Short mmCIF file of N, CA and C and ligand atoms in Angstrom, two decimals:
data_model
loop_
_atom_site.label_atom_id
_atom_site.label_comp_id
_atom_site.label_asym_id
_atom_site.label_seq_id
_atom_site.Cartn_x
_atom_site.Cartn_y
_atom_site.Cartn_z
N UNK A 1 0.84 -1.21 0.00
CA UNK A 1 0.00 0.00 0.00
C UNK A 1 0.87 1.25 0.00
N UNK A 2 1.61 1.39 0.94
CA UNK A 2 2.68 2.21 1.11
C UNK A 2 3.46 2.44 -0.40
N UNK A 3 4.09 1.34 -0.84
CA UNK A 3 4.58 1.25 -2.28
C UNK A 3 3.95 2.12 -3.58
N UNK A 4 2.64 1.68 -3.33
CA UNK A 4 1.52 1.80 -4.29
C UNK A 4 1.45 3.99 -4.26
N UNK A 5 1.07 4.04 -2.75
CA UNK A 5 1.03 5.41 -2.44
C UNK A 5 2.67 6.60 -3.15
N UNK A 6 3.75 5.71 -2.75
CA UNK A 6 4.81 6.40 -3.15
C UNK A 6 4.76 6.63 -4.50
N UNK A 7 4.71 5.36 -5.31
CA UNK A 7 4.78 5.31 -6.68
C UNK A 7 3.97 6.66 -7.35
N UNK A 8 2.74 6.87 -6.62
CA UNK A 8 1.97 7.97 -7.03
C UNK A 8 2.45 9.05 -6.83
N UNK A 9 2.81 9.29 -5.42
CA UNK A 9 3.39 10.44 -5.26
C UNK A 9 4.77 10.84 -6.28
N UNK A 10 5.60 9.89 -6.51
CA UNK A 10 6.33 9.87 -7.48
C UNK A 10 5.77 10.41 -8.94
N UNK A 11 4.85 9.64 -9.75
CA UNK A 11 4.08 9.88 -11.10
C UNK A 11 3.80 11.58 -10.98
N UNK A 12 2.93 11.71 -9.66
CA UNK A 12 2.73 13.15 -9.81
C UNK A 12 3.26 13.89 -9.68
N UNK A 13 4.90 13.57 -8.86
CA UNK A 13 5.70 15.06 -9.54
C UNK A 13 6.36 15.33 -10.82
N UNK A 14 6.16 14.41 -11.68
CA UNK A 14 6.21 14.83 -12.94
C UNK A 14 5.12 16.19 -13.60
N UNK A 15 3.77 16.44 -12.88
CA UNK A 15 3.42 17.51 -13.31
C UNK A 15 3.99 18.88 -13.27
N UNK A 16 4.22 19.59 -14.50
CA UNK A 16 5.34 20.90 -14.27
C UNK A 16 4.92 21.69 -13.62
N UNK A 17 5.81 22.61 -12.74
CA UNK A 17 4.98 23.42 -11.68
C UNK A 17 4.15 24.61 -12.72
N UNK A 18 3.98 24.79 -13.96
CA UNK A 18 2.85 26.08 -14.58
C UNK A 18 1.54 25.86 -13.97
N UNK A 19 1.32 23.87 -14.00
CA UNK A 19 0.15 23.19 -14.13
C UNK A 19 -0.42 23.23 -12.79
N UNK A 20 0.51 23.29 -12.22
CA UNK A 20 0.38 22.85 -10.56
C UNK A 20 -0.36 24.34 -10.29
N UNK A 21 0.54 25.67 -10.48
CA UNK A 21 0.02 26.41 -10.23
C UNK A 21 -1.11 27.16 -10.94
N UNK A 22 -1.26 26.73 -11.96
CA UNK A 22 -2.96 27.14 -12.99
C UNK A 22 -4.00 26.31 -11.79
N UNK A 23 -3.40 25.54 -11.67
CA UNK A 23 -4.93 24.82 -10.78
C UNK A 23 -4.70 25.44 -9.54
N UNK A 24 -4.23 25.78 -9.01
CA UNK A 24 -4.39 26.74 -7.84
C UNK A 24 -4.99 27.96 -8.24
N UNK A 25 -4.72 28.87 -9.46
CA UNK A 25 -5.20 29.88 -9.60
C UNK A 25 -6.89 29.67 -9.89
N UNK A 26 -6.90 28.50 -10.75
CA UNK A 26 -8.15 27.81 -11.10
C UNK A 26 -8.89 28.11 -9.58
N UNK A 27 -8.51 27.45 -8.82
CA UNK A 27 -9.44 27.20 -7.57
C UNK A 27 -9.88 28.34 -6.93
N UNK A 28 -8.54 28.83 -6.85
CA UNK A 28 -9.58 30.73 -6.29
C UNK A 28 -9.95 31.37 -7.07
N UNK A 29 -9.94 31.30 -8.59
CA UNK A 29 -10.88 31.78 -9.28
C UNK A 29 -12.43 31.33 -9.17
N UNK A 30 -12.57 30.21 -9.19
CA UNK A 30 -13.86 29.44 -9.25
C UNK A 30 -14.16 30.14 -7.89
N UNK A 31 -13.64 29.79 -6.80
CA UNK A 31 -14.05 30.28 -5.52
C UNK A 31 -14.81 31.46 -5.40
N UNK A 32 -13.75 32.52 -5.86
CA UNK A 32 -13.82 34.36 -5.98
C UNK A 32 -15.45 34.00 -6.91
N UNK A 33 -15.15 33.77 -7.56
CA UNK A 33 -16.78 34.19 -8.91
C UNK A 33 -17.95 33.37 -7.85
N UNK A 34 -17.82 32.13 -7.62
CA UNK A 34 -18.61 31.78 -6.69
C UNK A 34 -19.34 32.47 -5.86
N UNK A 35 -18.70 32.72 -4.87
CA UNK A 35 -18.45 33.71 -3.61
C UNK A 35 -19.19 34.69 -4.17
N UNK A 36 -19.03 35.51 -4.75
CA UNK A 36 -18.48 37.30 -4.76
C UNK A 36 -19.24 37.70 -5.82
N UNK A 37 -18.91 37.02 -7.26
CA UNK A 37 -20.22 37.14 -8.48
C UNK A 37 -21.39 36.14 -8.48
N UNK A 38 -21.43 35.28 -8.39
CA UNK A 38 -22.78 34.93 -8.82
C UNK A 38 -24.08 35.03 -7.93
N UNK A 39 -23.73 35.56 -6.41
CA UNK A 39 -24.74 35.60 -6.12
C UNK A 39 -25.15 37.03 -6.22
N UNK A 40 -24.70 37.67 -6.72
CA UNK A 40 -25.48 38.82 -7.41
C UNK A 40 -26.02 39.09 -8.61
N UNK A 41 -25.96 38.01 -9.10
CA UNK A 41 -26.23 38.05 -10.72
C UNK A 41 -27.94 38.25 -10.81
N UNK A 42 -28.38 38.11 -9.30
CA UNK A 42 -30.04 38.05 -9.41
C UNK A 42 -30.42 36.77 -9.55
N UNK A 43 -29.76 35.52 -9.54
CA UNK A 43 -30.47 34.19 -9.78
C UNK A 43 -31.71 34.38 -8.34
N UNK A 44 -32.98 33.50 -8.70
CA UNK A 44 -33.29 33.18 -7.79
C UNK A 44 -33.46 32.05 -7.07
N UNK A 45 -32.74 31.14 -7.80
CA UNK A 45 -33.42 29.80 -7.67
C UNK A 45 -31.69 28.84 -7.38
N UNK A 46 -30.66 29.54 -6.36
CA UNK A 46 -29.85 28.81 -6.16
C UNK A 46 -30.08 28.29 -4.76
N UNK A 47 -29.40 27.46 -4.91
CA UNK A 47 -29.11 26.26 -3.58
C UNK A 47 -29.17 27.21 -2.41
N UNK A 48 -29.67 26.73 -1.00
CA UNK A 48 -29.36 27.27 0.37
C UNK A 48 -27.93 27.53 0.73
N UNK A 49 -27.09 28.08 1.42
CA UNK A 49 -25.87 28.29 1.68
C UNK A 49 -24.83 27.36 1.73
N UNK A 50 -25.05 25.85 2.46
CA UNK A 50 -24.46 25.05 2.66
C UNK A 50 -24.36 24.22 1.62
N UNK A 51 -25.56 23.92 0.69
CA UNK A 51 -24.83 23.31 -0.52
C UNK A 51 -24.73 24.13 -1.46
N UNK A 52 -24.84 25.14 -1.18
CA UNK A 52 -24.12 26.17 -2.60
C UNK A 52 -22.57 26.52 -2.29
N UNK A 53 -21.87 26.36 -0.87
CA UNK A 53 -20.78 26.33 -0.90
C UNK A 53 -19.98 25.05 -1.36
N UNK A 54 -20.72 24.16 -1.03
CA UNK A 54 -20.06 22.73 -1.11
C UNK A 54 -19.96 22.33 -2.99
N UNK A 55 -21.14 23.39 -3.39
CA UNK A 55 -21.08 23.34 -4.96
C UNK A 55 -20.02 23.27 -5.46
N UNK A 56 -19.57 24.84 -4.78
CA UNK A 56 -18.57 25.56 -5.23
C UNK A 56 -17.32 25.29 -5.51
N UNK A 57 -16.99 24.54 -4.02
CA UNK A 57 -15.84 23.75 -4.00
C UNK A 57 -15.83 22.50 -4.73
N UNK A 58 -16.74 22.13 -4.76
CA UNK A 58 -16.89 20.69 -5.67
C UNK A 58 -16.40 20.96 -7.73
N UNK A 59 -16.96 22.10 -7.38
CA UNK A 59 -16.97 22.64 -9.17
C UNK A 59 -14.89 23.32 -9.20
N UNK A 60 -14.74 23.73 -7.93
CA UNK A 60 -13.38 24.17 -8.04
C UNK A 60 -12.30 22.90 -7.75
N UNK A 61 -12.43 21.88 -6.98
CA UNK A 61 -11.92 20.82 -7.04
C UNK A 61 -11.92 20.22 -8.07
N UNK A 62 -13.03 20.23 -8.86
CA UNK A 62 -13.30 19.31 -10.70
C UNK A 62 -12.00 19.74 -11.22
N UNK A 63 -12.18 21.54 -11.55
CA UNK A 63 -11.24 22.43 -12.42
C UNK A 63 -9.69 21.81 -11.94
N UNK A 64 -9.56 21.68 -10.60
CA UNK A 64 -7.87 21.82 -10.42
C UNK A 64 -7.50 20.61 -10.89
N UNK A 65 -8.41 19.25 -10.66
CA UNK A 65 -8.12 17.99 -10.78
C UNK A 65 -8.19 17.54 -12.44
N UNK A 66 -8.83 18.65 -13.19
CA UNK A 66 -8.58 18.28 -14.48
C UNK A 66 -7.41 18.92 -15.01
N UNK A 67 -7.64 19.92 -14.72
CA UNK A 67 -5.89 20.70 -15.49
C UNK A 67 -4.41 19.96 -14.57
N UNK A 68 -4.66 19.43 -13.42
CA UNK A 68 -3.24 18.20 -12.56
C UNK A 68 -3.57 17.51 -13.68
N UNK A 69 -4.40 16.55 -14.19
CA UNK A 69 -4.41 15.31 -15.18
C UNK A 69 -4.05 15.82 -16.65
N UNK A 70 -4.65 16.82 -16.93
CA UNK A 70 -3.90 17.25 -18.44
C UNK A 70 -2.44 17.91 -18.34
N UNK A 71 -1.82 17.99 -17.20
CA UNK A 71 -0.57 18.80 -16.78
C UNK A 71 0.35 16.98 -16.93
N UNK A 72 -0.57 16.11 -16.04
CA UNK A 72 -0.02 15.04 -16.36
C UNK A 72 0.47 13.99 -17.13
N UNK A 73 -0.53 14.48 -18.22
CA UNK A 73 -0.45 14.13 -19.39
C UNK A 73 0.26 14.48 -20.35
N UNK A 74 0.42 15.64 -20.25
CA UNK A 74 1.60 16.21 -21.06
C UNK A 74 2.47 15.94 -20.43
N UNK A 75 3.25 15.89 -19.28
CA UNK A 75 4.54 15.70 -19.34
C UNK A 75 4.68 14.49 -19.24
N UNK A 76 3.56 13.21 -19.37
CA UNK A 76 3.77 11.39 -19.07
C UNK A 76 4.11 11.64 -21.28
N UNK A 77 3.67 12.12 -21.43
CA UNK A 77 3.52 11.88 -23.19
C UNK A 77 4.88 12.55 -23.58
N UNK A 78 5.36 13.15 -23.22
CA UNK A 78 6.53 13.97 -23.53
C UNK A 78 7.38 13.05 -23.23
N UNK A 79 7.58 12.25 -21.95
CA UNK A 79 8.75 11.75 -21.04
C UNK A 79 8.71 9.51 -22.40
N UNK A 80 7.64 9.84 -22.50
CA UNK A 80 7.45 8.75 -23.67
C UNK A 80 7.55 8.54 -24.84
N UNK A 81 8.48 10.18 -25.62
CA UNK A 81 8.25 10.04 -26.92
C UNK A 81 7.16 10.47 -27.61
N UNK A 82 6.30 10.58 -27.04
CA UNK A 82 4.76 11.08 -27.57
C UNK A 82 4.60 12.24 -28.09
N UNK A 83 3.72 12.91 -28.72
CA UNK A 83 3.28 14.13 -29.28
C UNK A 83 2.61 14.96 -28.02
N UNK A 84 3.18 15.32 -26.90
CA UNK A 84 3.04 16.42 -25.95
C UNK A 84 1.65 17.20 -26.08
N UNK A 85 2.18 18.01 -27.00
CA UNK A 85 1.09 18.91 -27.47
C UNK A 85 0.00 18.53 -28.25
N UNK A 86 0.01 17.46 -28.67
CA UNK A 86 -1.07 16.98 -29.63
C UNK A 86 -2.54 16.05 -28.55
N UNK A 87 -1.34 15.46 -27.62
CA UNK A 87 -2.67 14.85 -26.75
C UNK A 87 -2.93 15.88 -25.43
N UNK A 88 -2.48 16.91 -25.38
CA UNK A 88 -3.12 17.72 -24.32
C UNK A 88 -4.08 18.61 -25.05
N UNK A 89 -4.47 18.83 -26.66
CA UNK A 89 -4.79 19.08 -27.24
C UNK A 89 -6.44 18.69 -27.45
N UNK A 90 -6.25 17.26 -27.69
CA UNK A 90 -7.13 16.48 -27.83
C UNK A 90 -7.38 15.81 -26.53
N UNK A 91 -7.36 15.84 -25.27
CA UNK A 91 -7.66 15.54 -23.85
C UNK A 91 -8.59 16.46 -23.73
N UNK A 92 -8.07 17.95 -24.11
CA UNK A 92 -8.76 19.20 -23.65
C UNK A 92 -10.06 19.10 -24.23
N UNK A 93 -9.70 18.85 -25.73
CA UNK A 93 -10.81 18.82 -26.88
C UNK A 93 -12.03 17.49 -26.31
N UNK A 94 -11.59 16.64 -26.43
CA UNK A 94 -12.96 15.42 -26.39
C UNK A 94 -13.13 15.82 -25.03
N UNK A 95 -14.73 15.44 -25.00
CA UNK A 95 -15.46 15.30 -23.75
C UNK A 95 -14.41 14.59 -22.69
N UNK A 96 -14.85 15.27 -20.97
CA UNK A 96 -13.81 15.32 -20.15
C UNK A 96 -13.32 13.64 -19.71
N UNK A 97 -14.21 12.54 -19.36
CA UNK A 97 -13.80 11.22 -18.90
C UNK A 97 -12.92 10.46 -20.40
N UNK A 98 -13.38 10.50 -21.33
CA UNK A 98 -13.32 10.21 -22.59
C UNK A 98 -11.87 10.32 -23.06
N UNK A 99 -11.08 11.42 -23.28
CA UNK A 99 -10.48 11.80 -23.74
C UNK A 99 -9.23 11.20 -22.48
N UNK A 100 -9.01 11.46 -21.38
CA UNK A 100 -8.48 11.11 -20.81
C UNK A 100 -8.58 9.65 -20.39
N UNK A 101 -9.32 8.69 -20.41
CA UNK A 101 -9.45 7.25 -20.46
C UNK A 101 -8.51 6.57 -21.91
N UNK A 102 -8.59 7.20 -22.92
CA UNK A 102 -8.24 7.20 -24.21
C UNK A 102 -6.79 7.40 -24.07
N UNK A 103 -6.07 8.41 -23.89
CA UNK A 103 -4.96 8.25 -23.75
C UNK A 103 -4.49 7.35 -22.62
N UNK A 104 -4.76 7.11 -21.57
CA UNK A 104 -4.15 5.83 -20.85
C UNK A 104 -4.33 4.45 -21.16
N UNK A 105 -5.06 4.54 -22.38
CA UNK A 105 -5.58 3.02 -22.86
C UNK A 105 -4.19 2.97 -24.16
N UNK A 106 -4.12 4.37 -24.77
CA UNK A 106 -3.52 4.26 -25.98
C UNK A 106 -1.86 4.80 -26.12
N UNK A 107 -1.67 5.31 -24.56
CA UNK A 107 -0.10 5.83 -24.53
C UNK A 107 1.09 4.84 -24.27
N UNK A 108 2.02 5.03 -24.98
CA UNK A 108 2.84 3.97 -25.30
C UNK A 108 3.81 3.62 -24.50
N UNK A 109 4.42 2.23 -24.57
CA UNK A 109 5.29 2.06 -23.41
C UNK A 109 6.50 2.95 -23.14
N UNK A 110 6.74 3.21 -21.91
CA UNK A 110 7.86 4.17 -21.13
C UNK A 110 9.01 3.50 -21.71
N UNK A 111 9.36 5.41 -22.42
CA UNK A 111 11.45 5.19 -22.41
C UNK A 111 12.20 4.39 -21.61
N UNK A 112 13.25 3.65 -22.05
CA UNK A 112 14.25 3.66 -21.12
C UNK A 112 15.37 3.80 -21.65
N UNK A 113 16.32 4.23 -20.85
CA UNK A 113 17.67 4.95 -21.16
C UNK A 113 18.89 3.99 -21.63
N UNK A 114 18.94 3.85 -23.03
CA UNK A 114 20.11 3.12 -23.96
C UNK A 114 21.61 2.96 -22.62
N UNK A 115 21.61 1.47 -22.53
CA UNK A 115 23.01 1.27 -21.66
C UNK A 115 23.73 2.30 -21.46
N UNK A 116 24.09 2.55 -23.34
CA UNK A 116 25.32 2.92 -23.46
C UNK A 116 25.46 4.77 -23.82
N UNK A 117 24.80 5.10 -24.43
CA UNK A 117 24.69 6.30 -24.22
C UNK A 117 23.57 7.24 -23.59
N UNK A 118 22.44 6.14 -23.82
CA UNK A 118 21.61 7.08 -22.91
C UNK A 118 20.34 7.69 -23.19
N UNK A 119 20.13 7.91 -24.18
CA UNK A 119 19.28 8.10 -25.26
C UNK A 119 18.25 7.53 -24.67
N UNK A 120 16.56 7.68 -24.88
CA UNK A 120 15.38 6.94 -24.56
C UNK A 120 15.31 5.96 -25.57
N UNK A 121 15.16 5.17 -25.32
CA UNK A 121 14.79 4.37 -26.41
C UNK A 121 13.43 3.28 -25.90
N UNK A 122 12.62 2.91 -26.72
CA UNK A 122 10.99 2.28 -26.93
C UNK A 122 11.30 0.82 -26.17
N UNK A 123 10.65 0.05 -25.54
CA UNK A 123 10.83 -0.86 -25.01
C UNK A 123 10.69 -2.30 -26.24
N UNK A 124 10.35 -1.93 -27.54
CA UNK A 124 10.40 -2.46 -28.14
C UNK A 124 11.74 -2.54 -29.12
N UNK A 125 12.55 -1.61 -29.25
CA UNK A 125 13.67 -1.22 -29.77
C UNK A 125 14.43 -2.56 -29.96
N UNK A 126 15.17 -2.71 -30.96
CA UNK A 126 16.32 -3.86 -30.78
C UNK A 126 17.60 -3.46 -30.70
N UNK A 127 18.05 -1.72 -31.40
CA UNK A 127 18.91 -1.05 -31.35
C UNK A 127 18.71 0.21 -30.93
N UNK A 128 19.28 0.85 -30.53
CA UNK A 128 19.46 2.43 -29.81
C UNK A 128 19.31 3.15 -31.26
N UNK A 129 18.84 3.87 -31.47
CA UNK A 129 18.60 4.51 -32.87
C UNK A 129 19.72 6.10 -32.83
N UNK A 130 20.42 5.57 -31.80
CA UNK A 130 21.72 6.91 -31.34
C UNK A 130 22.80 6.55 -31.35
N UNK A 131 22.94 5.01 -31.21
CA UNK A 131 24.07 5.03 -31.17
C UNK A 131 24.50 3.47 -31.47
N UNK A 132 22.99 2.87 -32.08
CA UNK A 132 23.74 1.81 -32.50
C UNK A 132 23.62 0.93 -31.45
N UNK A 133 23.77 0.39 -30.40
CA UNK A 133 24.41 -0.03 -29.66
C UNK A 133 22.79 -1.69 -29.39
N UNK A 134 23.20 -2.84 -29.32
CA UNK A 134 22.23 -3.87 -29.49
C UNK A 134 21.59 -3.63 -27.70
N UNK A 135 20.28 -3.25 -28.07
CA UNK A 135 19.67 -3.65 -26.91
C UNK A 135 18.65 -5.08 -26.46
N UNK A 136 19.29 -5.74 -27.84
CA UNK A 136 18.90 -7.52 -27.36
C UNK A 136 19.71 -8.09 -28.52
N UNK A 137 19.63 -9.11 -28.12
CA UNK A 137 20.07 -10.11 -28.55
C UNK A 137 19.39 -10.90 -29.56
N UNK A 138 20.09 -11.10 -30.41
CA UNK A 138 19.50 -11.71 -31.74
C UNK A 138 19.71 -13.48 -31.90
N UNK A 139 18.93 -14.06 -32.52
CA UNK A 139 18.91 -15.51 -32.25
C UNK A 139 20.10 -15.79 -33.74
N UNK A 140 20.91 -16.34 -33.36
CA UNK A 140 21.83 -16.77 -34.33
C UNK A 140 21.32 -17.89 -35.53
N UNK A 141 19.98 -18.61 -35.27
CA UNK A 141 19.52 -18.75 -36.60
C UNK A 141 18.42 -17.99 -37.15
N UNK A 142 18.01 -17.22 -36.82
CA UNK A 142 16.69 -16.45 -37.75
C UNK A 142 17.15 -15.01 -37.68
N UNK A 143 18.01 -14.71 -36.42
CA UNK A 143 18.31 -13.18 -36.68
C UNK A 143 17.25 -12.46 -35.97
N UNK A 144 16.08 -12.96 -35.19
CA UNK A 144 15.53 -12.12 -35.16
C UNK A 144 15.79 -11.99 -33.16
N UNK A 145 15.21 -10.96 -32.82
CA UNK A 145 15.46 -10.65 -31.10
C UNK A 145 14.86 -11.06 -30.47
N UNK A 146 15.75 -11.73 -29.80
CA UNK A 146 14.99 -12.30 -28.57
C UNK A 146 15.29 -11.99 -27.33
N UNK A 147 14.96 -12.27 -26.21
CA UNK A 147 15.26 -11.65 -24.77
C UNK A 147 16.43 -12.70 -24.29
N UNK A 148 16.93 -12.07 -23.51
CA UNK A 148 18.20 -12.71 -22.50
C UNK A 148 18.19 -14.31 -21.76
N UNK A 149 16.74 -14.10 -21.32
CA UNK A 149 16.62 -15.52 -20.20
C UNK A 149 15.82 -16.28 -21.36
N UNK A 150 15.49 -16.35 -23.10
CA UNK A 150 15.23 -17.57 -23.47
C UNK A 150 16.25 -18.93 -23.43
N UNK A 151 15.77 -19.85 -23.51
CA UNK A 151 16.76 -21.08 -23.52
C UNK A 151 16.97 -21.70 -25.07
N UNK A 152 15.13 -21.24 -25.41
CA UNK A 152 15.54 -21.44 -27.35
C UNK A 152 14.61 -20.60 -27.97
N UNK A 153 15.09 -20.60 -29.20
CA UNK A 153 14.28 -19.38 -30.03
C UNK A 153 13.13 -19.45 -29.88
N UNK A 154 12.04 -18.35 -29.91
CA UNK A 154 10.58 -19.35 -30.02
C UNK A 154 10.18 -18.77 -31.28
N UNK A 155 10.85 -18.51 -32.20
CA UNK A 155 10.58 -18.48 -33.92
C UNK A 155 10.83 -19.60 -34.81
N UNK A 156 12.40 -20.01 -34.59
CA UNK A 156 12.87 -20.56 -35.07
C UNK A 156 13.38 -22.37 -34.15
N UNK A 157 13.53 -21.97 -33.51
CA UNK A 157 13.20 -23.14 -31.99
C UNK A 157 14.54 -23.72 -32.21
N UNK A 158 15.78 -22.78 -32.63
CA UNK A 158 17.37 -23.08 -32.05
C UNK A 158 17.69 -23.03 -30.99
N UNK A 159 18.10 -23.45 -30.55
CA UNK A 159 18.61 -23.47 -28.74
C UNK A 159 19.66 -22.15 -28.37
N UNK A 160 19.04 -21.60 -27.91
CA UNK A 160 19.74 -20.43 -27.70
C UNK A 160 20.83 -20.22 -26.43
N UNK A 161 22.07 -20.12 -26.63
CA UNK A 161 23.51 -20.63 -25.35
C UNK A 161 24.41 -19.45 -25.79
N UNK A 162 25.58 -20.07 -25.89
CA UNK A 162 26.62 -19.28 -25.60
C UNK A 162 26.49 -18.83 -27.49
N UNK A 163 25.95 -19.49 -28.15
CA UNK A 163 26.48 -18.76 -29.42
C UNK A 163 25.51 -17.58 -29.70
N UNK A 164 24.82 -17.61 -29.17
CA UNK A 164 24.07 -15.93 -29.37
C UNK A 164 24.95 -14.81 -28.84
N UNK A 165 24.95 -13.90 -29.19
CA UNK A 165 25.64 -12.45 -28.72
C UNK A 165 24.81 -11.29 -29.58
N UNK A 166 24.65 -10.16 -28.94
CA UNK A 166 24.62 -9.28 -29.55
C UNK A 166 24.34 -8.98 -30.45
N UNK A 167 23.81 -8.82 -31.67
CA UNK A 167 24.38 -8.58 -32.80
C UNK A 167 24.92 -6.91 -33.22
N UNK A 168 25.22 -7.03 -34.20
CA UNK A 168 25.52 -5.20 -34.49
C UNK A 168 24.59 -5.15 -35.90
N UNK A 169 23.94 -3.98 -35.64
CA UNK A 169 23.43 -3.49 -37.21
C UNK A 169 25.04 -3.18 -37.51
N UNK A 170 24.40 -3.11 -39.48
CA UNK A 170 25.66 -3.04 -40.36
C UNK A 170 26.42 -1.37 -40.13
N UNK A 171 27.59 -1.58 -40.25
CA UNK A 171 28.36 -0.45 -39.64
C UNK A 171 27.71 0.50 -40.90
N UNK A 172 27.47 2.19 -41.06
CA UNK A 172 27.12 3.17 -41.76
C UNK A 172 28.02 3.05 -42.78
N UNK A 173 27.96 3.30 -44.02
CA UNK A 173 29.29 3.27 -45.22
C UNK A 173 29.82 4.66 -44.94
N UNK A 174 31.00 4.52 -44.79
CA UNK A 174 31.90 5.90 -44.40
C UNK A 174 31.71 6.81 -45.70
N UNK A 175 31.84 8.04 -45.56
CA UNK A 175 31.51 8.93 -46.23
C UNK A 175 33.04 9.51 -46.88
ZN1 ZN B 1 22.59 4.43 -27.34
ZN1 ZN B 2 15.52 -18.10 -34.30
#
């Protein structure tokens, strides 16, 4: 549980502090107009005091908790390779549960950082697209990648031991 809690607390400081602080401004805005404008607008037909405050806050809690999740989103899509701006775009755009269910169904697996230089590279990658460098291992009869702890291909069903290594894409033709 504890784990579970950190991990989050972790995820969410990836939101950049602009986001962090728009939803704060968000909240005392909603508050202030709440408060201060609308009950002068002449409505007559609003809520008694106690749930027209609890409205309020409810409608200003929505605001902060959607712009934290689109703050989150942009920088989980950024930190992945993703089009940043294109899905905070379209989060904003489609209806509010929707759009955000959609990208966590459809955002792609997390970078990780090439051994050797460092670079993000796709968890699907077979080579570092920076530097070359084999981030699996290729089956010495089909060539194609396979992971570390197989014992045999499961393409080609060679027994996979000491003669697998590495492979290298073909060196660039020197210029
Ligand atoms: Zn690399
Ligand atoms: Zn094979």
């Amino acid at each position: 549980m504890t784990e579970r809690k950190s991990r989050l607390q972790q995820e969410l400081r990836i939101i950049p502090l602009g986001w962090t602080v728009a939803a704060a401004i968000g909240i005392v805005v909603v508050e202030a107009v709440w408060e201060f404008v609308v009950p002068h607008l002449g409505h007559n037909d609003l809520p008694p005091a106690p749930w027209y405050n609890l409205l309020g806050a409810l409608g200003a809690l929505f605001l902060a908790a959607t712009i934290l999740l689109t703050g989150y989103i942009y920088a989980d899509a950024k930190r992945r390779g993703m089009n940043a701006v294109l899905w905070t775009v379209l989060v904003l755009l489609i209806p509010k549960p929707i759009g955000f269910i959609a990208y966590f169904l459809l955002r792609t697996p997390m970078l990780a950082p090439c051994p050797k230089c460092g670079a993000p590279v796709g968890a699907d990658f077979t080579f570092c697209p920076k530097c070359g460098c084999a981030l699996m291992p290729s089956c010495a009869g089909c060539g194609r990648a396979i992971r570390r702890d197989y014992v045999c291909c499961p393409y080609c069903g060679k027994p996979v031991g000491a003669a697998v290594s590495p492979s290298r894409p073909p060196d660039p033709p020197t210029a």
